[in-house]
Amino acid sequence: MGEAIVVEDLAKTYRVKKRIRFLKSHIEVVEALRGISFKVRYGEVVGLLGPNGAGKTTTIKILATLLLPDRGEALIDGYSVVKEPNKVRERIGIMLTVEKGFYGKLSGRENLEYFAALYGLEPRRARERINYLVKLLELDKLGADYKLFEEYSLGMKARLSLARALLRDAPVLLLDEPTLGLDPPSARKIRDLVKDLARKEGKAILYTTHNMFEAEMVCDRILLINKGTIVAEGTPEELKSRVPMLKVVNLVVRGNKKVRGLIADYNVKYEVKTEASDLHTIRVYVEKPEEILGDLLKKFVRNGYDIVSIRVEEPTLEDVFIYFSREA
Amino acid sequence: MSFYSILRAEYKLVYSEMIRRRSALIAMILYPYLFAGFTLFFGYTMGSAEIFSRRIGVDPVIFMITASYTVMSVLASVDDVLWRPLSDTFIGTLPYIIASPVSRLKLYLAIPIPRLTALIVMGFTSIIPVYTAYYGLEGLLSGLVVMGLITLGCLTMITLAMVIAGLVHTIGESWRVLNIVRPLVMILLGAYYPRIYMPLIGYVLSSLIPSSHIVEVIHNMLRGELSNFYILIALAIALAVLYAPGGNKSILYWEKKKVREGVKTD
């Protein structure tokens, strides 16, 4: 299978005007992308995984010809997003924000008919395609033929949005957080469909998410992106195996003092989440847990903490992400 | 990508909105009467119908209902083009339109036609009854000719509206500017205030507006003159054709600016 998306050294900087006082503002420079490179092959779902502000949407926008990069090149199906945007537009299906992007006073089917005309589908072909998609996404059962878009639930809006992305049967799909805020059945439906589109129809799919579980479920390969840089790349299994020898000690303690000071002495990577002000969940990444565990527990007890639970785990994709982000 | 498909889609979009928003439909039917009534009320309060007829050469009722219907139709077609980028931004459909390969010229030419069709049909509830009441069968025929001329006037405005839309939206804070553009077009059109009475600068600016020539044809016709009939119509069409490349470029320039900044997707 050939390469559907080729991204080389893509960079984008935003200049944002920040108001600091009444009538006083300054320009803040935000480096959204710092020269990322990656490829997506036909028949493959590649996840762009990262926290908010990592550069996922900026990447999708550039590939969708909705934003110009400052540097670098991106090719879709062999066409440059900068030099040949109209060729690119004929070859992509996009799904951006789920809640918006349709005309409220039109039904789902009417909206799809409208966009089919904009995409240049002949009326007969458009009708056939819409019938197929409405069935595929089970929009017919939800009343897409008569219910107005403004009356749709978020799940239904997401399905309709995916239907629009698939209208042209484009070889490349760019899906920006397609399951954000959806109920579990709708999210599962979309995930299953995305997988099928790649496997059965050979589409190249770039799928952004910040949901680790979802990335692991859907994607053949994952690009971990943080602060505009791809920090790691590989299949979910490869990524996990690239955090070699590491185990995760999951420790839950109760106490009012500062936890971080106690762990800092060990020179290990760790994450602390505090709930209800005195309940702390600490995840410590170590090669040999037995070497520090006894000492660490003693230290917590000595400092007046109650040990609520302790577990040694294999790293999850989330741990992998935290590990690589810290490395970067 | 055929113009017919785009036009069909626009018809569906506009009529679905119109039928499902009844208040807008009722307002559209009532507008020419309300506006004509309003201007006539002030006219009769402050001036004399006879002086008006002597100066303009047309009965004030006929003149005002025709002017209101003309302004409503022309402004609606201009508004559809001018405000569409803003409404698409607000609704969130703009990224999908920009990321579509649709010809911008075809799209923007199609945008005002559906509402325009409805407005022209509204002529049967506004100018036709009044004309018929005043002039009988001859009035009915004149009304139909006026409706045809106004249709042409509206169509010739689309390309100029595209030029303005691209420029205004490129500047930013465009809704403020649009609120100034609208009354300017309304005055310079010469429907309420015939351009022969305008100061020179007004007359020159008015001459650059394609449909102002059609308005002059209508005024001449109401006065019973048919001088320069074809010349004025040809002038309006020529101006519209002349503005077409500029209109397309203007819209594409605005889109390019949007893409440079990044089209908002949330």
Coordinates of C-alpha atoms in Angstrom, one line a residue:
Chain A
M1 CA 0.0 0.0 0.0
G2 CA 1.3 3.5 -0.9
E3 CA 1.5 6.6 1.2
A4 CA -1.7 8.7 1.3
I5 CA -0.4 11.4 3.7
V6 CA 3.2 12.5 3.7
V7 CA 4.2 15.3 6.2
E8 CA 7.7 16.7 6.2
D9 CA 9.0 19.1 8.7
L10 CA 5.7 20.9 9.2
A11 CA 5.8 24.0 11.4
K12 CA 3.3 26.6 12.5
T13 CA 3.6 29.5 14.8
Y14 CA 0.6 31.6 16.0
R15 CA 0.9 35.2 17.1
V16 CA -1.8 35.8 19.6
K17 CA -2.7 39.2 20.9
K18 CA -3.0 39.0 24.7
R19 CA -4.7 41.7 26.6
I20 CA -2.7 42.3 29.8
R21 CA -4.4 45.5 31.0
F22 CA -7.0 48.0 29.8
L23 CA -5.7 49.3 26.4
K24 CA -2.5 47.4 26.8
S25 CA -1.7 44.1 25.1
H26 CA 1.3 42.2 23.9
I27 CA 1.8 39.6 21.2
E28 CA 2.4 36.1 22.4
V29 CA 4.1 33.7 20.1
V30 CA 2.8 30.1 20.3
E31 CA 4.7 27.4 18.5
A32 CA 1.9 25.1 17.6
L33 CA 4.0 22.7 15.5
R34 CA 7.8 22.5 15.6
G35 CA 8.7 20.6 12.4
I36 CA 6.7 17.4 12.6
S37 CA 7.1 14.6 10.0
F38 CA 5.1 11.4 9.5
K39 CA 3.4 9.3 6.9
V40 CA 0.0 7.5 6.7
R41 CA -0.5 4.6 4.3
Y42 CA -3.7 3.6 2.6
G43 CA -5.7 1.1 4.7
E44 CA -4.2 2.4 7.9
V45 CA -5.7 4.3 10.9
V46 CA -3.0 6.5 12.4
G47 CA -3.8 8.2 15.7
L48 CA -2.5 11.6 16.6
L49 CA -2.6 11.4 20.3
G50 CA -1.9 14.2 22.7
P51 CA -3.3 16.6 25.3
N52 CA -5.2 19.8 24.6
G53 CA -2.9 22.3 22.8
A54 CA -0.5 19.6 21.6
G55 CA -0.9 20.5 17.9
K56 CA -3.4 17.9 16.8
T57 CA -6.1 20.3 15.4
T58 CA -3.4 22.5 13.8
T59 CA -2.1 19.4 12.0
I60 CA -5.6 18.4 10.8
K61 CA -6.3 22.0 9.7
I62 CA -3.2 22.2 7.6
L63 CA -3.9 18.9 6.0
A64 CA -7.6 20.0 5.3
T65 CA -6.3 23.1 3.6
L66 CA -7.8 25.3 6.3
L67 CA -4.5 26.7 7.5
L68 CA -1.2 27.5 5.9
P69 CA 2.0 26.2 7.5
D70 CA 5.0 28.4 8.1
R71 CA 7.4 25.8 7.0
G72 CA 7.5 22.2 5.6
E73 CA 5.4 20.3 3.2
A74 CA 2.3 18.1 3.4
L75 CA 1.1 15.9 0.5
I76 CA -2.3 14.2 0.3
D77 CA -2.6 11.5 -2.3
G78 CA 0.5 13.1 -3.9
Y79 CA -0.8 16.7 -4.0
S80 CA 0.6 19.6 -2.0
V81 CA -1.8 21.1 0.5
V82 CA -0.1 24.5 -0.1
K83 CA 0.4 24.5 -3.9
E84 CA -2.6 22.4 -5.0
P85 CA -5.3 22.9 -2.4
N86 CA -8.2 22.3 -4.8
K87 CA -6.8 18.9 -5.8
V88 CA -6.4 18.0 -2.1
R89 CA -10.0 19.1 -1.4
E90 CA -11.2 16.6 -3.9
R91 CA -9.4 13.8 -2.1
I92 CA -10.3 14.4 1.6
G93 CA -13.2 13.8 3.9
I94 CA -13.1 15.9 7.0
M95 CA -14.8 15.7 10.4
L96 CA -14.1 18.7 12.6
T97 CA -16.1 19.9 15.6
V98 CA -19.1 17.5 16.1
E99 CA -21.6 20.0 17.6
K100 CA -21.5 22.5 14.7
G101 CA -21.2 22.7 11.0
F102 CA -24.7 21.9 9.8
Y103 CA -27.8 24.1 9.0
G104 CA -30.1 23.8 12.0
K105 CA -33.4 24.2 10.0
L106 CA -32.5 21.3 7.7
S107 CA -32.9 17.6 8.4
G108 CA -29.9 15.4 8.4
R109 CA -30.6 14.1 4.9
E110 CA -31.2 17.7 3.6
N111 CA -27.9 18.8 5.0
L112 CA -26.1 15.8 3.4
E113 CA -27.8 16.7 0.1
Y114 CA -26.6 20.3 0.4
F115 CA -23.0 19.3 1.0
A116 CA -23.2 16.6 -1.8
A117 CA -24.0 19.4 -4.2
L118 CA -21.0 21.5 -2.9
Y119 CA -18.8 18.4 -3.3
G120 CA -19.9 18.1 -6.9
L121 CA -21.8 14.8 -6.6
E122 CA -24.3 14.3 -9.4
P123 CA -27.9 14.2 -8.0
R124 CA -28.4 10.5 -8.6
R125 CA -25.0 9.5 -7.2
A126 CA -25.6 11.8 -4.2
R127 CA -29.0 10.1 -3.5
E128 CA -27.5 6.6 -3.7
R129 CA -24.5 7.6 -1.5
I130 CA -26.7 9.3 1.1
N131 CA -29.1 6.3 1.3
Y132 CA -26.1 4.1 1.8
L133 CA -24.5 6.3 4.5
V134 CA -27.8 6.9 6.4
K135 CA -28.3 3.1 6.7
L136 CA -24.6 2.5 7.5
L137 CA -24.6 5.0 10.4
E138 CA -28.1 4.0 11.4
L139 CA -29.3 7.6 11.0
D140 CA -32.5 6.4 9.4
K141 CA -33.5 4.7 12.7
L142 CA -32.8 8.0 14.5
G143 CA -35.0 10.1 12.2
A144 CA -32.5 11.8 10.0
D145 CA -35.0 12.1 7.2
Y146 CA -37.4 14.3 9.1
K147 CA -35.7 15.5 12.3
L148 CA -34.1 18.9 12.1
F149 CA -30.4 19.2 12.9
E150 CA -31.1 21.6 15.7
E151 CA -33.0 18.8 17.5
Y152 CA -30.2 16.2 17.3
S153 CA -28.3 14.7 20.2
L154 CA -24.6 14.9 20.2
G155 CA -24.3 11.3 19.2
M156 CA -26.5 11.9 16.2
K157 CA -24.6 15.0 15.2
A158 CA -21.4 13.0 15.3
R159 CA -22.8 10.3 13.0
L160 CA -24.1 12.9 10.6
S161 CA -20.7 14.6 10.6
L162 CA -19.0 11.3 9.8
A163 CA -21.6 10.7 7.0
R164 CA -20.6 14.0 5.5
A165 CA -16.9 13.1 5.7
L166 CA -17.8 9.9 3.8
L167 CA -20.0 11.6 1.2
R168 CA -17.4 11.8 -1.5
D169 CA -15.9 8.4 -0.8
A170 CA -12.6 10.2 -0.6
P171 CA -9.5 8.1 -0.1
V172 CA -8.2 10.1 2.8
L173 CA -10.2 10.9 6.0
L174 CA -9.1 13.5 8.5
L175 CA -11.1 13.0 11.8
D176 CA -10.6 15.5 14.6
E177 CA -11.6 14.0 17.9
P178 CA -14.7 12.4 16.4
T179 CA -16.0 10.8 19.6
L180 CA -15.5 13.8 21.9
G181 CA -18.3 14.0 24.4
L182 CA -20.3 11.1 22.9
D183 CA -22.2 8.5 24.8
P184 CA -20.5 5.0 24.8
P185 CA -22.7 3.4 22.2
S186 CA -22.3 6.2 19.7
A187 CA -18.5 6.3 20.4
R188 CA -18.3 2.6 19.8
K189 CA -20.3 2.8 16.6
I190 CA -17.9 5.4 15.2
R191 CA -14.8 3.6 16.3
D192 CA -16.0 0.3 14.7
L193 CA -16.9 2.1 11.5
V194 CA -13.5 3.9 11.3
K195 CA -11.7 0.6 11.7
D196 CA -13.9 -1.0 9.0
L197 CA -13.3 1.9 6.6
A198 CA -9.6 1.4 6.8
R199 CA -9.6 -2.4 6.7
K200 CA -12.3 -3.0 4.1
E201 CA -12.2 0.1 1.9
G202 CA -8.5 0.8 2.2
K203 CA -8.9 4.4 3.3
A204 CA -6.1 6.3 5.0
I205 CA -7.4 7.8 8.2
L206 CA -5.7 10.3 10.5
Y207 CA -7.6 10.2 13.8
T208 CA -6.9 12.7 16.5
T209 CA -7.8 12.0 20.1
H210 CA -6.6 12.5 23.6
N211 CA -8.3 9.3 24.7
M212 CA -5.7 6.6 25.2
F213 CA -8.2 3.8 25.4
E214 CA -9.7 4.9 22.1
A215 CA -6.3 5.2 20.4
E216 CA -5.4 1.7 21.4
M217 CA -8.8 0.4 20.2
V218 CA -8.8 2.1 16.8
C219 CA -5.4 2.9 15.6
D220 CA -2.9 0.7 13.8
R221 CA -0.2 3.2 14.6
I222 CA 0.0 6.0 17.1
L223 CA 1.9 9.3 16.9
L224 CA 2.4 10.8 20.3
I225 CA 2.4 14.6 20.0
N226 CA 3.2 17.1 22.7
K227 CA 3.9 20.8 22.5
G228 CA 4.1 20.6 18.7
T229 CA 6.6 17.8 18.6
I230 CA 6.0 14.1 17.8
V231 CA 7.6 12.5 20.9
A232 CA 7.1 8.8 19.8
E233 CA 5.7 6.8 17.0
G234 CA 4.7 3.1 16.6
T235 CA 1.9 0.6 17.2
P236 CA 0.4 0.6 20.7
E237 CA 2.4 -2.6 21.5
E238 CA 5.6 -1.2 20.1
L239 CA 5.2 2.0 22.1
K240 CA 4.6 0.0 25.3
S241 CA 7.6 -2.2 24.7
R242 CA 9.8 0.9 24.1
V243 CA 9.4 1.8 27.7
P244 CA 11.6 -1.2 28.5
M245 CA 11.8 -2.9 31.9
L246 CA 9.6 -0.3 33.4
K247 CA 6.9 -1.2 35.8
V248 CA 4.3 1.1 37.3
V249 CA 3.9 1.2 41.1
N250 CA 0.4 2.5 41.8
L251 CA 0.3 3.7 45.3
V252 CA -2.7 5.3 47.0
V253 CA -2.0 7.2 50.3
R254 CA -4.0 9.4 52.6
G255 CA -2.4 12.3 54.3
N256 CA -2.2 16.1 54.4
K257 CA 1.4 16.8 53.7
K258 CA 3.1 17.4 50.4
V259 CA 3.7 14.1 48.6
R260 CA 6.1 15.3 45.8
G261 CA 8.9 16.1 48.2
L262 CA 9.0 12.5 49.5
I263 CA 9.4 11.0 46.0
A264 CA 11.7 13.6 44.6
D265 CA 14.7 12.0 46.4
Y266 CA 14.4 8.8 44.4
N267 CA 15.2 10.3 40.9
V268 CA 12.4 8.4 39.2
K269 CA 9.6 9.5 36.9
Y270 CA 6.2 9.8 38.7
E271 CA 2.7 11.3 38.4
V272 CA 0.6 12.5 41.4
K273 CA -3.1 12.9 41.3
T274 CA -4.8 14.4 44.4
E275 CA -8.4 13.9 45.2
A276 CA -10.4 15.2 48.1
S277 CA -7.3 17.2 49.3
D278 CA -5.8 14.3 51.3
L279 CA -6.1 11.3 49.0
H280 CA -3.2 10.9 46.6
T281 CA -2.7 8.5 43.8
I282 CA 1.0 8.2 42.9
R283 CA 2.2 6.4 39.8
V284 CA 6.0 5.7 40.0
Y285 CA 7.8 4.4 36.9
V286 CA 10.7 2.1 37.9
E287 CA 12.7 -0.8 36.5
K288 CA 12.9 -2.7 39.7
P289 CA 10.0 -1.8 42.1
E290 CA 11.4 -4.1 44.8
E291 CA 14.5 -1.8 45.1
I292 CA 12.6 1.3 46.3
L293 CA 9.2 0.0 47.4
G294 CA 10.1 -1.0 51.0
D295 CA 11.9 2.3 51.6
L296 CA 9.2 4.4 50.0
L297 CA 6.5 2.8 52.1
K298 CA 8.5 3.3 55.3
K299 CA 9.0 7.0 54.3
F300 CA 5.3 7.6 53.8
V301 CA 4.3 5.8 57.1
R302 CA 7.0 7.8 59.0
N303 CA 5.6 11.0 57.6
G304 CA 2.1 10.2 58.9
Y305 CA 0.5 8.8 55.8
D306 CA -2.0 5.9 55.7
I307 CA -1.3 3.5 52.9
V308 CA -4.7 2.8 51.2
S309 CA -3.5 0.5 48.5
I310 CA -0.5 -0.6 46.5
R311 CA -0.2 -2.3 43.1
V312 CA 2.6 -3.1 40.7
E313 CA 1.3 -2.8 37.1
E314 CA 2.4 -3.1 33.5
P315 CA 2.5 0.3 31.8
T316 CA -0.6 1.4 29.9
L317 CA -0.6 3.6 26.8
E318 CA -1.2 6.6 29.1
D319 CA 1.9 5.7 31.0
V320 CA 3.8 5.5 27.8
F321 CA 2.5 8.9 26.8
I322 CA 3.6 10.4 30.1
Y323 CA 7.0 8.7 29.9
F324 CA 7.7 10.0 26.4
S325 CA 6.3 13.5 27.1
R326 CA 8.7 13.8 30.1
E327 CA 11.6 12.5 28.0
A328 CA 10.9 15.2 25.4
Chain B
M1 CA -19.9 20.5 -10.8
S2 CA -22.9 22.0 -12.4
F3 CA -24.5 25.4 -11.5
Y4 CA -27.8 23.6 -11.6
S5 CA -26.9 21.3 -8.7
I6 CA -25.6 24.1 -6.6
L7 CA -28.7 26.2 -7.3
R8 CA -30.9 23.3 -6.5
A9 CA -29.1 22.8 -3.1
E10 CA -29.4 26.5 -2.4
Y11 CA -33.2 26.5 -3.2
K12 CA -33.6 23.6 -0.7
L13 CA -31.6 25.4 2.0
V14 CA -33.3 28.7 1.7
Y15 CA -36.9 27.4 1.3
S16 CA -36.5 24.9 4.2
E17 CA -35.4 27.8 6.4
M18 CA -38.1 30.1 5.0
I19 CA -41.0 27.6 5.5
R20 CA -39.8 26.5 8.9
R21 CA -39.3 30.1 10.1
R22 CA -42.8 31.5 9.6
S23 CA -42.1 34.9 11.1
A24 CA -39.5 35.6 8.4
L25 CA -42.0 34.7 5.7
I26 CA -44.7 36.9 7.1
A27 CA -42.3 39.8 7.5
M28 CA -41.3 39.3 3.8
I29 CA -44.9 39.6 2.7
L30 CA -45.6 42.6 4.8
Y31 CA -42.4 44.5 4.2
P32 CA -43.3 46.5 1.0
Y33 CA -46.6 47.6 2.6
L34 CA -45.0 48.6 5.9
F35 CA -42.2 50.5 4.2
A36 CA -44.4 52.2 1.6
G37 CA -47.0 53.1 4.3
F38 CA -44.3 54.5 6.5
T39 CA -42.8 56.7 3.8
L40 CA -46.2 57.8 2.5
F41 CA -47.3 58.7 6.1
F42 CA -44.3 61.0 6.5
G43 CA -44.6 62.2 2.9
Y44 CA -48.3 63.3 3.4
T45 CA -47.5 64.7 6.9
M46 CA -44.7 67.0 5.7
G47 CA -45.4 67.5 2.0
S48 CA -48.0 67.5 -0.7
A49 CA -48.9 64.6 -3.0
E50 CA -49.5 67.0 -5.8
I51 CA -46.1 68.6 -5.6
F52 CA -44.5 65.2 -5.4
S53 CA -46.4 64.0 -8.5
R54 CA -45.5 67.2 -10.4
R55 CA -41.8 67.0 -9.4
I56 CA -41.3 63.2 -9.9
G57 CA -44.0 62.6 -12.4
V58 CA -45.5 59.6 -10.7
D59 CA -48.3 59.2 -8.1
P60 CA -46.6 58.9 -4.7
V61 CA -48.4 55.7 -3.8
I62 CA -47.3 53.9 -6.9
F63 CA -43.8 55.4 -6.6
M64 CA -43.4 54.3 -2.9
I65 CA -44.8 50.8 -3.3
T66 CA -42.5 50.3 -6.3
A67 CA -39.5 51.8 -4.5
S68 CA -40.1 49.6 -1.4
Y69 CA -40.5 46.5 -3.5
T70 CA -37.4 47.3 -5.4
V71 CA -35.3 48.1 -2.4
M72 CA -36.5 45.0 -0.6
S73 CA -35.6 42.7 -3.5
V74 CA -32.2 44.3 -4.4
L75 CA -31.1 44.5 -0.7
A76 CA -32.2 40.9 -0.1
S77 CA -30.0 39.7 -2.9
V78 CA -27.1 41.9 -1.8
D79 CA -27.6 40.9 1.8
D80 CA -27.5 37.2 1.0
V81 CA -24.1 37.5 -0.6
L82 CA -22.7 40.0 2.0
W83 CA -23.9 38.2 5.1
R84 CA -23.4 34.6 4.0
P85 CA -19.7 34.3 5.0
L86 CA -20.6 35.6 8.4
S87 CA -23.6 33.3 8.9
D88 CA -21.5 30.3 7.7
T89 CA -18.8 31.3 10.3
F90 CA -21.4 31.5 13.0
I91 CA -23.1 28.2 12.1
G92 CA -19.8 26.5 11.7
T93 CA -20.3 25.4 8.1
L94 CA -17.5 27.7 6.7
P95 CA -14.6 25.2 7.1
Y96 CA -16.6 22.7 5.1
I97 CA -17.4 25.2 2.4
I98 CA -13.8 26.4 2.2
A99 CA -12.5 22.8 2.2
S100 CA -14.9 21.9 -0.7
P101 CA -13.8 22.1 -4.3
V102 CA -17.0 24.1 -5.3
S103 CA -16.5 27.0 -7.7
R104 CA -16.9 30.1 -5.7
L105 CA -18.3 32.1 -8.6
K106 CA -21.0 29.5 -9.2
L107 CA -21.8 29.2 -5.4
Y108 CA -22.1 33.0 -4.9
L109 CA -24.1 33.5 -8.0
A110 CA -26.5 30.8 -6.8
I111 CA -26.8 32.0 -3.2
P112 CA -29.2 35.0 -3.7
I113 CA -31.4 33.4 -6.4
P114 CA -33.8 31.3 -4.2
R115 CA -34.7 34.2 -1.9
L116 CA -34.9 36.5 -4.9
T117 CA -37.4 34.1 -6.6
A118 CA -39.6 34.3 -3.5
L119 CA -39.4 38.1 -3.4
I120 CA -40.2 38.4 -7.0
V121 CA -43.3 36.3 -6.4
M122 CA -44.2 38.6 -3.6
G123 CA -44.7 41.2 -6.3
F124 CA -48.1 39.5 -6.8
T125 CA -49.1 40.6 -3.3
S126 CA -47.5 44.0 -3.3
I127 CA -47.2 46.0 -6.6
I128 CA -49.6 44.0 -8.8
P129 CA -52.7 44.7 -6.7
V130 CA -51.8 48.4 -6.3
Y131 CA -51.0 48.8 -10.0
T132 CA -54.2 47.0 -11.0
A133 CA -56.3 49.1 -8.6
Y134 CA -54.8 52.3 -10.1
Y135 CA -54.6 51.5 -13.8
G136 CA -56.7 48.4 -14.4
L137 CA -55.4 45.8 -16.9
E138 CA -52.7 48.2 -18.1
G139 CA -51.5 48.4 -14.5
L140 CA -51.4 44.6 -14.3
L141 CA -49.2 44.4 -17.4
S142 CA -47.0 47.3 -16.2
G143 CA -46.6 45.5 -12.9
L144 CA -45.4 42.4 -14.6
V145 CA -42.9 44.3 -16.6
V146 CA -41.7 46.1 -13.4
M147 CA -41.3 42.7 -11.7
G148 CA -39.2 41.4 -14.6
L149 CA -37.0 44.5 -14.5
I150 CA -36.5 44.2 -10.8
T151 CA -35.5 40.6 -11.2
L152 CA -32.9 41.7 -13.7
G153 CA -31.8 44.5 -11.4
C154 CA -31.3 42.0 -8.6
L155 CA -29.3 39.6 -10.7
T156 CA -27.0 42.4 -11.9
M157 CA -26.2 43.2 -8.3
I158 CA -24.7 39.8 -7.4
T159 CA -21.2 40.4 -8.8
L160 CA -20.9 43.8 -7.2
A161 CA -22.1 42.3 -3.9
M162 CA -19.3 39.7 -4.3
V163 CA -16.7 42.4 -4.7
I164 CA -17.9 44.2 -1.6
A165 CA -18.3 41.0 0.4
G166 CA -14.7 39.9 -0.2
L167 CA -13.3 43.3 0.6
V168 CA -15.4 43.9 3.7
H169 CA -14.8 40.5 5.2
T170 CA -11.0 40.8 4.6
I171 CA -11.0 44.0 6.7
G172 CA -12.4 42.3 9.8
E173 CA -15.2 43.4 12.1
S174 CA -17.1 43.1 8.9
W175 CA -20.6 43.2 10.4
R176 CA -20.0 46.8 11.5
V177 CA -19.0 47.8 8.0
L178 CA -21.9 45.9 6.5
N179 CA -24.3 47.9 8.6
I180 CA -22.9 51.0 6.8
V181 CA -22.8 49.5 3.3
R182 CA -26.5 48.5 3.4
P183 CA -28.0 52.0 3.8
L184 CA -25.4 53.4 1.4
V185 CA -26.6 50.9 -1.3
M186 CA -30.2 51.7 -0.4
I187 CA -29.7 55.4 -1.0
L188 CA -27.4 55.2 -4.1
L189 CA -29.8 52.8 -5.7
G190 CA -32.0 55.8 -6.3
A191 CA -35.3 53.9 -5.7
Y192 CA -36.6 56.4 -3.1
Y193 CA -34.5 59.3 -4.1
P194 CA -34.2 59.4 -7.9
R195 CA -30.6 59.9 -8.8
I196 CA -31.3 62.8 -11.2
Y197 CA -31.8 64.8 -8.0
M198 CA -28.6 63.6 -6.4
P199 CA -25.4 65.7 -6.1
L200 CA -22.8 64.9 -8.6
I201 CA -20.7 62.6 -6.4
G202 CA -23.9 60.7 -5.5
Y203 CA -24.8 60.5 -9.2
V204 CA -21.4 59.1 -10.2
L205 CA -21.4 56.6 -7.4
S206 CA -24.9 55.6 -8.2
S207 CA -23.9 55.0 -11.8
L208 CA -21.4 52.4 -10.7
I209 CA -24.2 50.3 -9.2
P210 CA -25.7 48.1 -11.9
S211 CA -29.2 48.0 -10.7
S212 CA -29.5 51.8 -10.3
H213 CA -29.8 51.9 -14.1
I214 CA -32.7 49.5 -14.0
V215 CA -34.3 51.6 -11.3
E216 CA -34.0 54.6 -13.7
V217 CA -35.7 52.5 -16.4
I218 CA -38.5 51.8 -14.0
H219 CA -38.9 55.4 -13.0
N220 CA -38.9 56.4 -16.7
M221 CA -41.5 53.8 -17.4
L222 CA -43.8 55.0 -14.6
R223 CA -43.5 58.5 -16.0
G224 CA -44.5 57.1 -19.4
E225 CA -41.1 57.6 -21.0
L226 CA -39.1 54.8 -22.7
S227 CA -36.1 56.8 -23.6
N228 CA -32.7 55.0 -23.2
F229 CA -34.6 51.8 -22.2
Y230 CA -32.2 49.4 -23.9
I231 CA -29.1 51.5 -23.2
L232 CA -29.7 51.6 -19.5
I233 CA -30.4 47.8 -19.4
A234 CA -27.3 47.1 -21.4
L235 CA -25.3 49.3 -19.1
A236 CA -26.5 47.4 -16.0
I237 CA -25.7 44.0 -17.6
A238 CA -22.3 45.3 -18.8
L239 CA -21.4 46.5 -15.3
A240 CA -22.5 43.2 -13.8
V241 CA -20.3 41.3 -16.2
L242 CA -17.4 43.7 -15.6
Y243 CA -17.6 43.1 -11.8
A244 CA -17.7 39.3 -12.2
P245 CA -13.9 38.6 -12.3
G246 CA -13.3 41.1 -9.5
G247 CA -16.1 39.4 -7.4
N248 CA -14.6 36.0 -7.8
K249 CA -11.1 37.3 -7.0
S250 CA -12.4 39.3 -4.0
I251 CA -14.0 36.2 -2.5
L252 CA -10.9 34.0 -3.1
Y253 CA -8.7 36.7 -1.6
W254 CA -10.8 36.7 1.5
E255 CA -10.7 32.9 1.7
K256 CA -6.9 33.0 1.3
K257 CA -6.7 35.4 4.2
K258 CA -8.9 33.2 6.3
V259 CA -6.6 30.2 5.5
R260 CA -3.5 32.2 6.3
E261 CA -5.0 33.0 9.7
G262 CA -6.5 29.6 10.1
V263 CA -10.2 28.9 9.6
K264 CA -11.9 28.6 12.9
T265 CA -13.3 25.1 13.4
D266 CA -14.8 25.4 17.0

